[in-house]
Structures are given as C-alpha cells and as structure tokens.
Short mmCIF file of C-alpha atoms in Angstrom, two decimals:
data_model
loop_
_atom_site.label_atom_id
_atom_site.label_comp_id
_atom_site.label_asym_id
_atom_site.label_seq_id
_atom_site.Cartn_x
_atom_site.Cartn_y
_atom_site.Cartn_z
CA MET A 1 5.27 -18.62 -0.53
CA LYS A 2 5.83 -19.60 -4.38
CA ILE A 3 9.10 -18.49 -5.45
CA VAL A 4 9.78 -17.96 -9.01
CA PHE A 5 13.69 -18.63 -9.40
CA ALA A 6 16.65 -18.51 -11.90
CA ALA A 7 20.31 -18.45 -11.90
CA ASP A 8 22.76 -18.44 -14.69
CA PRO A 9 26.25 -20.47 -14.48
CA PHE A 10 28.22 -17.64 -12.74
CA ALA A 11 25.67 -18.01 -9.86
CA LEU A 12 25.36 -21.57 -9.26
CA SER A 13 27.38 -21.63 -5.76
CA LEU A 14 25.06 -19.01 -4.54
CA ARG A 15 21.84 -20.47 -6.16
CA LYS A 16 22.59 -23.50 -4.19
CA ALA A 17 22.87 -21.53 -0.59
CA ILE A 18 19.60 -19.78 -1.47
CA VAL A 19 17.47 -22.14 -2.78
CA GLU A 20 18.52 -24.72 0.30
CA HIS A 21 17.37 -21.70 2.49
CA LEU A 22 14.13 -21.05 1.13
CA LYS A 23 13.06 -24.77 1.06
CA LYS A 24 14.22 -24.90 4.98
CA ALA A 25 12.07 -21.94 5.40
CA GLY A 26 8.96 -23.73 3.90
CA HIS A 27 8.93 -21.84 0.38
CA GLU A 28 8.11 -23.71 -2.82
CA VAL A 29 10.92 -22.92 -5.48
CA ILE A 30 9.84 -22.96 -8.93
CA ASP A 31 13.40 -22.85 -10.77
CA TYR A 32 13.84 -22.16 -14.30
CA GLY A 33 17.83 -21.57 -14.61
CA ALA A 34 20.72 -23.28 -14.74
CA SER A 35 21.65 -26.03 -12.21
CA GLU A 36 25.07 -28.23 -11.55
CA GLU A 37 23.26 -30.65 -14.11
CA ASN A 38 22.86 -28.10 -16.61
CA THR A 39 25.11 -25.35 -16.82
CA GLU A 40 24.06 -24.34 -20.67
CA ILE A 41 21.05 -22.00 -19.94
CA GLN A 42 22.16 -18.40 -19.79
CA TYR A 43 20.93 -15.53 -17.75
CA TYR A 44 18.90 -14.03 -20.99
CA GLU A 45 17.40 -17.44 -21.28
CA SER A 46 16.55 -18.27 -17.61
CA CYS A 47 15.38 -14.76 -17.17
CA VAL A 48 12.79 -14.95 -19.79
CA LYS A 49 11.40 -18.22 -18.43
CA ALA A 50 10.92 -16.99 -14.97
CA CYS A 51 9.57 -13.55 -15.76
CA GLU A 52 7.00 -15.31 -18.02
CA ALA A 53 6.27 -17.80 -15.12
CA LEU A 54 5.62 -14.49 -12.93
CA GLN A 55 3.55 -13.08 -15.82
CA ARG A 56 1.30 -16.38 -15.97
CA GLY A 57 0.95 -16.25 -11.99
CA GLU A 58 3.17 -19.19 -10.95
CA GLY A 59 4.71 -17.60 -8.05
CA GLU A 60 4.31 -14.59 -6.10
CA ARG A 61 7.66 -13.25 -6.10
CA GLY A 62 11.01 -13.83 -8.02
CA ILE A 63 14.51 -14.11 -7.40
CA LEU A 64 17.14 -13.64 -10.18
CA LEU A 65 21.04 -14.51 -9.88
CA CYS A 66 23.38 -13.62 -12.15
CA GLY A 67 27.39 -12.38 -11.72
CA THR A 68 26.17 -8.95 -10.83
CA GLY A 69 22.46 -9.32 -10.82
CA MET A 70 22.41 -6.21 -13.77
CA GLY A 71 21.85 -8.47 -16.54
CA MET A 72 19.09 -10.17 -15.05
CA ASN A 73 17.49 -6.88 -13.82
CA VAL A 74 17.95 -5.12 -17.29
CA ILE A 75 15.80 -8.25 -18.85
CA ALA A 76 13.33 -8.78 -16.03
CA ASN A 77 12.10 -5.02 -16.34
CA ARG A 78 11.37 -5.40 -19.70
CA PHE A 79 8.30 -7.46 -18.83
CA ALA A 80 4.99 -6.06 -18.16
CA GLY A 81 4.14 -6.43 -14.51
CA ILE A 82 7.70 -7.16 -13.26
CA ARG A 83 9.17 -4.95 -10.86
CA ALA A 84 12.98 -6.00 -10.23
CA GLY A 85 15.43 -4.46 -8.08
CA VAL A 86 19.17 -5.27 -8.32
CA VAL A 87 20.51 -4.70 -4.80
CA GLU A 88 23.88 -4.79 -2.93
CA SER A 89 23.09 -4.61 0.79
CA VAL A 90 20.42 -5.94 2.79
CA PHE A 91 19.13 -2.58 3.37
CA ALA A 92 18.61 -2.05 -0.20
CA ALA A 93 16.62 -5.58 -0.45
CA LYS A 94 14.28 -4.10 2.41
CA MET A 95 14.04 -0.40 0.69
CA CYS A 96 13.10 -2.00 -3.04
CA ARG A 97 9.85 -3.63 -1.27
CA ALA A 98 8.92 -1.07 1.00
CA ILE A 99 9.58 2.12 -1.63
CA ASN A 100 9.16 0.22 -4.72
CA ASP A 101 7.03 -2.69 -4.17
CA ALA A 102 9.65 -4.81 -5.87
CA ASN A 103 8.14 -8.34 -6.96
CA VAL A 104 11.71 -9.61 -8.14
CA LEU A 105 15.16 -9.49 -6.44
CA CYS A 106 18.50 -9.47 -8.59
CA LEU A 107 21.44 -10.74 -6.60
CA GLY A 108 25.16 -10.88 -8.04
CA ALA A 109 27.02 -14.12 -7.00
CA MET A 110 30.44 -11.64 -7.62
CA ILE A 111 29.16 -9.51 -5.04
CA TRP A 112 27.31 -11.46 -2.26
CA GLY A 113 28.44 -14.06 0.12
CA ASP A 114 25.77 -16.92 0.92
CA TRP A 115 25.02 -15.85 4.39
CA MET A 116 24.28 -12.15 3.73
CA ALA A 117 22.43 -12.95 0.33
CA CYS A 118 20.34 -15.26 2.48
CA GLU A 119 19.33 -12.48 4.94
CA ALA A 120 18.77 -10.12 1.70
CA VAL A 121 16.35 -12.82 0.27
CA ASP A 122 14.27 -13.17 3.80
CA VAL A 123 14.38 -9.30 4.03
CA PHE A 124 12.88 -9.20 0.57
CA LEU A 125 10.31 -11.77 1.08
CA ASN A 126 8.99 -10.33 4.78
CA THR A 127 8.97 -6.56 3.83
CA LYS A 128 5.56 -5.10 2.47
CA LEU A 129 5.10 -1.69 0.73
CA GLY A 130 5.43 1.18 2.96
CA ASP A 131 7.37 -1.08 6.23
CA GLY A 132 9.39 1.20 8.17
CA LEU A 133 7.88 4.08 6.23
CA GLU A 134 4.36 4.67 7.66
CA ASP A 135 4.55 8.60 7.41
CA LEU A 136 4.95 7.97 3.75
CA LYS A 137 2.69 4.78 3.37
CA SER A 138 0.09 6.80 1.67
CA PHE A 139 2.08 8.63 -1.06
CA LEU A 140 3.99 5.22 -1.56
CA GLU A 141 0.50 3.30 -2.59
CA GLN A 142 -0.38 6.22 -4.65
CA ALA A 143 2.86 5.97 -6.19
CA ALA A 144 2.95 2.53 -6.80
CA ASP A 145 -0.50 2.32 -8.30
CA THR A 146 0.67 5.54 -10.56
CA VAL A 147 3.75 3.63 -11.87
CA SER A 148 1.93 0.19 -12.22
CA LYS A 149 -0.18 2.13 -15.00
CA ILE A 150 2.57 3.57 -17.09
CA LYS A 151 3.04 1.81 -20.70
CA PRO A 152 6.11 2.82 -22.37
#
C-alpha cells in the first residue's frame, strides 16, 4: 500500500520507528515531513503537503505525526476527502477505520511508544469499514456515504 506520511520535528523518533516498520512490511512511504536531515518543516506545513498529496491520489492512506497528534488532525480535517482520526490506543485506531472509515491516522509522539504505535498503524491499515461490527455494517456504510456528502 502507498502511505502518504508526514511528521514534525517533535516526532522524529516515532517517525523513524514507523517508517522502518512500514517499509519492512512492504509499504511504500511517500514522506512530506521533517527528517533528521530537515528539521525545519513544521506540522502545519508538512500536513498540508501530505493532505494535498492524498487528494491527488498519490497514496491510499495517510499517517501524520506531531507532539500530540492534535495539530495534524485539526489541519487534516480541513481538507475535502480527508477523514483523519487522532487516536491514543490501538483499539481507537481500529475503530476510526471500522466506524468512521478514516483514511488518515494521527499519532502523538508524546503519547505513543514505538512498539504500540506500530501496532496501531498495522490495525489502521488492515481494518475495513464495519470490521468487527457486522450487525452495524449497513448503517456504517450508509453513514459514511452521507458524511462524505456533507459540504460545510
């Protein structure tokens, strides 16, 4: 899977762990964020670049990292077609996909350890709308379709 990715300077350690994990699993990572070589790019810059790339269809899903995940989440959800979820547990990473069909995962480096963040990423990438909620699948599909048509 092609993953659009961005991290800010606060999340470089978590960035390294997740990018290595994704590549080891065979995913292609398209990185628009800060790196050890470029620590100047801030969350509000890298998030915009990553979301624009998703809108252009450069990736299937997005992963955004900052200190808490909240800053990336606030910006990402301003973009049409982006359904970002900031999560603080593996369970929430699953549910943001299963219930809300989120296409962007936002994580906070101040909150997550490397191993658990990689678990959350795996769950996010491998969960489909309605997974584990088969009794609600029809409603969830209808709700996702309705929400996608809301134009603020």
